[in-house]
Each structure stands twice: as C-alpha cells, then as structure tokens.
JSON list of C-alpha atoms in Angstrom, two decimals:
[
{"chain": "A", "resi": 1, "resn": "UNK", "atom": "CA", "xyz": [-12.73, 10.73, 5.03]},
{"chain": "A", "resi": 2, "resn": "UNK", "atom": "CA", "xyz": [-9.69, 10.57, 7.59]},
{"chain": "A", "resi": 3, "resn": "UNK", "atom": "CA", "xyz": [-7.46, 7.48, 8.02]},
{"chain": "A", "resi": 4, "resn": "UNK", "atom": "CA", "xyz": [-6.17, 6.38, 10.92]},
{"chain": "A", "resi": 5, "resn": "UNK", "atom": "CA", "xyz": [-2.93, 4.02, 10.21]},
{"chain": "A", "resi": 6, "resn": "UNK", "atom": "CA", "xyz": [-0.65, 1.78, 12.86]},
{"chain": "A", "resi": 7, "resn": "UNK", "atom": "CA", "xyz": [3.27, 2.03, 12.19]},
{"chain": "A", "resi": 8, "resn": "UNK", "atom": "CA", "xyz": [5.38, -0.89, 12.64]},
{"chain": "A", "resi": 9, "resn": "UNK", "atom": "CA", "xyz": [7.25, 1.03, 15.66]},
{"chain": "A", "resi": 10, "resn": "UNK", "atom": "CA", "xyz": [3.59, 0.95, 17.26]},
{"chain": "A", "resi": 11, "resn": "UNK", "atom": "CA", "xyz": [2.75, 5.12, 16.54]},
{"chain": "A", "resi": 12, "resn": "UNK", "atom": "CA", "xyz": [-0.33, 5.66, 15.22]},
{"chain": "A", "resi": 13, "resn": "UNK", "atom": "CA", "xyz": [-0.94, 8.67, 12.63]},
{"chain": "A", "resi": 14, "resn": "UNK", "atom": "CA", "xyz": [-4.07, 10.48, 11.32]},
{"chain": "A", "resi": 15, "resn": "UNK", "atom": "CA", "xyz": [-4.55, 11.17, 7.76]},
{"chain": "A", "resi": 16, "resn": "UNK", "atom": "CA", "xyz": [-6.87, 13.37, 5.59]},
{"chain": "A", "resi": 17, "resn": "UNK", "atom": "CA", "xyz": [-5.88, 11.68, 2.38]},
{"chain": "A", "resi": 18, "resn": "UNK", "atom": "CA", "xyz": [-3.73, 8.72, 1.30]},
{"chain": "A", "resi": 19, "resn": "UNK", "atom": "CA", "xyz": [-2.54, 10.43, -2.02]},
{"chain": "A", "resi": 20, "resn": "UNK", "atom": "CA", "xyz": [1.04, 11.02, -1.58]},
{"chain": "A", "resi": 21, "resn": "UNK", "atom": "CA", "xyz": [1.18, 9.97, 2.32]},
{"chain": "A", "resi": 22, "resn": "UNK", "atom": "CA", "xyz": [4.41, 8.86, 3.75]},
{"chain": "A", "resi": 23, "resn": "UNK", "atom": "CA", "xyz": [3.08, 5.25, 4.94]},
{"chain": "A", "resi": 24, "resn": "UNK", "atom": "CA", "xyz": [6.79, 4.21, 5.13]},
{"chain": "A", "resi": 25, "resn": "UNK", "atom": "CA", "xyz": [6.71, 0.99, 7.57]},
{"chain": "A", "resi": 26, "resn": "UNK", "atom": "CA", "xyz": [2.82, 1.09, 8.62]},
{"chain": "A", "resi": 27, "resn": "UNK", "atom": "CA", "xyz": [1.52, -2.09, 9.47]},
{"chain": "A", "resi": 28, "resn": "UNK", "atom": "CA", "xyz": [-1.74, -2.31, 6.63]},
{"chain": "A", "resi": 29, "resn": "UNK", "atom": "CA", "xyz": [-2.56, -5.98, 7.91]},
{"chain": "A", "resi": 30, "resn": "UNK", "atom": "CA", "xyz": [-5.99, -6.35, 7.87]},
{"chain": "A", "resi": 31, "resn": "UNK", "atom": "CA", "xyz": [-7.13, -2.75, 6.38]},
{"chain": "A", "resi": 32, "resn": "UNK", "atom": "CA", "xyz": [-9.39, -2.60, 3.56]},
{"chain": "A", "resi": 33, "resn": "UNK", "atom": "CA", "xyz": [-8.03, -0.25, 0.92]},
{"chain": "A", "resi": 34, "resn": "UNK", "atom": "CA", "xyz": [-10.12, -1.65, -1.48]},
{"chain": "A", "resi": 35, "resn": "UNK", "atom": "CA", "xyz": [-10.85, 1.27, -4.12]},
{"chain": "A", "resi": 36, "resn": "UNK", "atom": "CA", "xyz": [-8.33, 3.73, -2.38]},
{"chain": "A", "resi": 37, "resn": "UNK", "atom": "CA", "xyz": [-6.86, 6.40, -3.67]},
{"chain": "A", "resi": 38, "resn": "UNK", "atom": "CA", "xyz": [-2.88, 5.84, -2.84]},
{"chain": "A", "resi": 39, "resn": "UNK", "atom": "CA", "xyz": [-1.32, 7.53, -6.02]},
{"chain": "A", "resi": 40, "resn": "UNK", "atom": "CA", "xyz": [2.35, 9.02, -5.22]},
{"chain": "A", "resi": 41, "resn": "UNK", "atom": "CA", "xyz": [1.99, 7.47, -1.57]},
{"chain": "A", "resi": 42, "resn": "UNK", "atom": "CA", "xyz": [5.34, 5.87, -0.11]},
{"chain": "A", "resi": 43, "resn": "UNK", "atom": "CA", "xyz": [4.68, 2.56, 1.10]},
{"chain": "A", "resi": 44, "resn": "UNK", "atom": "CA", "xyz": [8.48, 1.13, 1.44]},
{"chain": "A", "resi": 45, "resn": "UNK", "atom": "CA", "xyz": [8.50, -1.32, 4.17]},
{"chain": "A", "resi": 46, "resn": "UNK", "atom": "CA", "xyz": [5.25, -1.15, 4.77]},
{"chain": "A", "resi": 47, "resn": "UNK", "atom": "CA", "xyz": [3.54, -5.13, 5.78]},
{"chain": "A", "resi": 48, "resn": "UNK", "atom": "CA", "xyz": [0.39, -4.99, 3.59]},
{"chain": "A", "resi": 49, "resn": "UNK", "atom": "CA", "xyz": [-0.08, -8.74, 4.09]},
{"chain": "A", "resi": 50, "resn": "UNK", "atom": "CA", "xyz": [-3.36, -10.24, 2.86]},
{"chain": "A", "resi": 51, "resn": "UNK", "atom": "CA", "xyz": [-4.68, -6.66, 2.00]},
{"chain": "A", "resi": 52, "resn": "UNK", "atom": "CA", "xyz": [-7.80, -5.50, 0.03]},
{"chain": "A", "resi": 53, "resn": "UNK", "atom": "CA", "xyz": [-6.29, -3.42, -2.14]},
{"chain": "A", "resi": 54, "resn": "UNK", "atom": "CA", "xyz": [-8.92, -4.26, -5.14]},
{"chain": "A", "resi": 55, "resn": "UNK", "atom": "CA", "xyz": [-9.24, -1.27, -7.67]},
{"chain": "A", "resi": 56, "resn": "UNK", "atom": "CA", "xyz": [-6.89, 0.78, -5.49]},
{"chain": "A", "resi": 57, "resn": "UNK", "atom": "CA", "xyz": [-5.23, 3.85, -7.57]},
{"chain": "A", "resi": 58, "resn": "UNK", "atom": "CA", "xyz": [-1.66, 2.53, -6.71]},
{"chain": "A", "resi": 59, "resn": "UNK", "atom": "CA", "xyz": [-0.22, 4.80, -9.74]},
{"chain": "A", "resi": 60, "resn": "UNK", "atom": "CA", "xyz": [3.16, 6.21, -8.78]},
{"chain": "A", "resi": 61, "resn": "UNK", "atom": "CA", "xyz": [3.40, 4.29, -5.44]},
{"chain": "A", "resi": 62, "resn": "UNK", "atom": "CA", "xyz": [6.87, 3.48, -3.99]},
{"chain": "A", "resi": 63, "resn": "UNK", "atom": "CA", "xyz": [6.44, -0.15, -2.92]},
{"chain": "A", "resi": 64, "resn": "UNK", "atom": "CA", "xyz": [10.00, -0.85, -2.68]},
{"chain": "A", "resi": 65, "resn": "UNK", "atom": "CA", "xyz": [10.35, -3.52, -0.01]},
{"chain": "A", "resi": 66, "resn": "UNK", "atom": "CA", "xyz": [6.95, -3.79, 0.86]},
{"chain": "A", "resi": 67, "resn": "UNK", "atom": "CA", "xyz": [4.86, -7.00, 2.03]},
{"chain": "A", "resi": 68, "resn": "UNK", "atom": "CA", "xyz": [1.92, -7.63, -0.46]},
{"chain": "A", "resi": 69, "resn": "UNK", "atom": "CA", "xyz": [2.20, -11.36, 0.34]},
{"chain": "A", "resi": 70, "resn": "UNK", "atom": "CA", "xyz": [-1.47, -12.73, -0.10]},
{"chain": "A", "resi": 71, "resn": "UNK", "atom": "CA", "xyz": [-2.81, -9.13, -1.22]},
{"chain": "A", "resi": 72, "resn": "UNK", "atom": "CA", "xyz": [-5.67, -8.79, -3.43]},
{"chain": "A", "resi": 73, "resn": "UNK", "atom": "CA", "xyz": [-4.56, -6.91, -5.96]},
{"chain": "A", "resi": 74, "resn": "UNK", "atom": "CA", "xyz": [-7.33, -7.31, -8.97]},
{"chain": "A", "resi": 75, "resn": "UNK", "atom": "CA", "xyz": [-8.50, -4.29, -10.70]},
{"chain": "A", "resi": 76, "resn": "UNK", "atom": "CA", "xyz": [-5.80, -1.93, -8.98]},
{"chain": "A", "resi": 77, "resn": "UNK", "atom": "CA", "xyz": [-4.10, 0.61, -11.07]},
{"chain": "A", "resi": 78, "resn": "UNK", "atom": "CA", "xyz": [-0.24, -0.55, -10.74]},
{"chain": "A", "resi": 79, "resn": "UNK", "atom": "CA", "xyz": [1.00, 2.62, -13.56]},
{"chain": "A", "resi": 80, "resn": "UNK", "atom": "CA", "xyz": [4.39, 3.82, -12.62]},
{"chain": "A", "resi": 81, "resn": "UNK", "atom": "CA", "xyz": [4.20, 2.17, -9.21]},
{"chain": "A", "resi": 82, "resn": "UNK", "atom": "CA", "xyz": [7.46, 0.21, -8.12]},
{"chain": "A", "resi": 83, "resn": "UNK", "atom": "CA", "xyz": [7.52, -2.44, -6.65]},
{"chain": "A", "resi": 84, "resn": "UNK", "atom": "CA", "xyz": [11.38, -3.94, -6.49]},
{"chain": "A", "resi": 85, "resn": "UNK", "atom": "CA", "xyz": [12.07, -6.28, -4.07]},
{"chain": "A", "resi": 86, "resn": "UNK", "atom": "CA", "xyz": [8.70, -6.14, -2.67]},
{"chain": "A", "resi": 87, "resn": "UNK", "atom": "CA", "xyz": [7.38, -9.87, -1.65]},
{"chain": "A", "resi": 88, "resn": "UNK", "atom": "CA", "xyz": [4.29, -10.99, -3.88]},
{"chain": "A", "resi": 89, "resn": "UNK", "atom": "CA", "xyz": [3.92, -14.57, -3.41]},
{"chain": "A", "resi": 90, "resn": "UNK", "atom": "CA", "xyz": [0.45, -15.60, -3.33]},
{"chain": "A", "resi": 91, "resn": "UNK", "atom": "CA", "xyz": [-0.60, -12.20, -4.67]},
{"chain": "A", "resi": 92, "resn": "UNK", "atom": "CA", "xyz": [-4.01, -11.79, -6.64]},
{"chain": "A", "resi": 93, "resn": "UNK", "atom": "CA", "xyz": [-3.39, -9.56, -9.58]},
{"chain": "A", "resi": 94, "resn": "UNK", "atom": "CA", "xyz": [-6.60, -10.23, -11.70]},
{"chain": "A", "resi": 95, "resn": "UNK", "atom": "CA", "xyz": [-7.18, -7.45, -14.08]},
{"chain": "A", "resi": 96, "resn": "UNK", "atom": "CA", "xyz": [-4.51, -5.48, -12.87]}
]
C-alpha cells in the first residue's frame, strides 16, 4: 500500500511504508490512520487534528510538538512514543 501525505509547506510526498517515515510537519487533518503501522516514524510538528489514529502502532514515534487535538487515539499502541509538548486536549485515549 503507498501513502500519499500533504506537508504543511504545501509538498506532497509518496510513501511505501509509514514505519520510520520522516512525516516532520505533514498536515494529517482528515487522514484515516486508523490501524497504521507508524512505529519509529517522526511526526514532530506534524497537525494530526481530529485524526483516526485507532489501534495505530505508534510505538517509538517522535510526537514532539505535534497536534493530536481531537484525535482518536483508543486502542493505539503509545510504547516508547513521545509525545512532549504535543497538544492533546480533547484527545480520545480509550484503551490506549
């Protein structure tokens, strides 16, 4: 499966796999990662607002600085994964 991801500087890049991608500052609003496999991927800066991310593999991810404001979180694998400074309000983490 290939991904296709918007950056916040409007480039767009083409992925094979998420697992370890450098997703520094893509713009995630509206993508369903639900179930995704992002272990190990760098998501600083990245705006994730209001994303699917239920049972995503997050293990390892940087989410330093990151937007998960209104993400559904539930079921994802957070292991390892840091998230300082990242905004979290209104953030479902169900079974997390």
């Amino acid at each position: 499966m290939t991904y296709t991801i918007k950056f916040l500087d409007g480039t767009t890049k083409v992925f094979e796999t998420l697992v370890g991608a450098d997703l520094r500052k893509a713009d995630l609003r509206g993508v369903n990662l639900g179930k995704v496999n992002l272990r190990w991927a760098d998501l600083r800066w990245a705006d994730l607002e209001g994303v699917d991310l239920e049972g995503a593999d997050l293990e390892g991810a940087d989410l330093r600085w990151a937007n998960l404001s209104k993400a559904n979180l539930s079921k994802a694998n957070l292991h390892r994964a840091d998230l300082s400074n990242t905004n979290l309000s209104k953030a479902n983490f169900e079974g997390a």
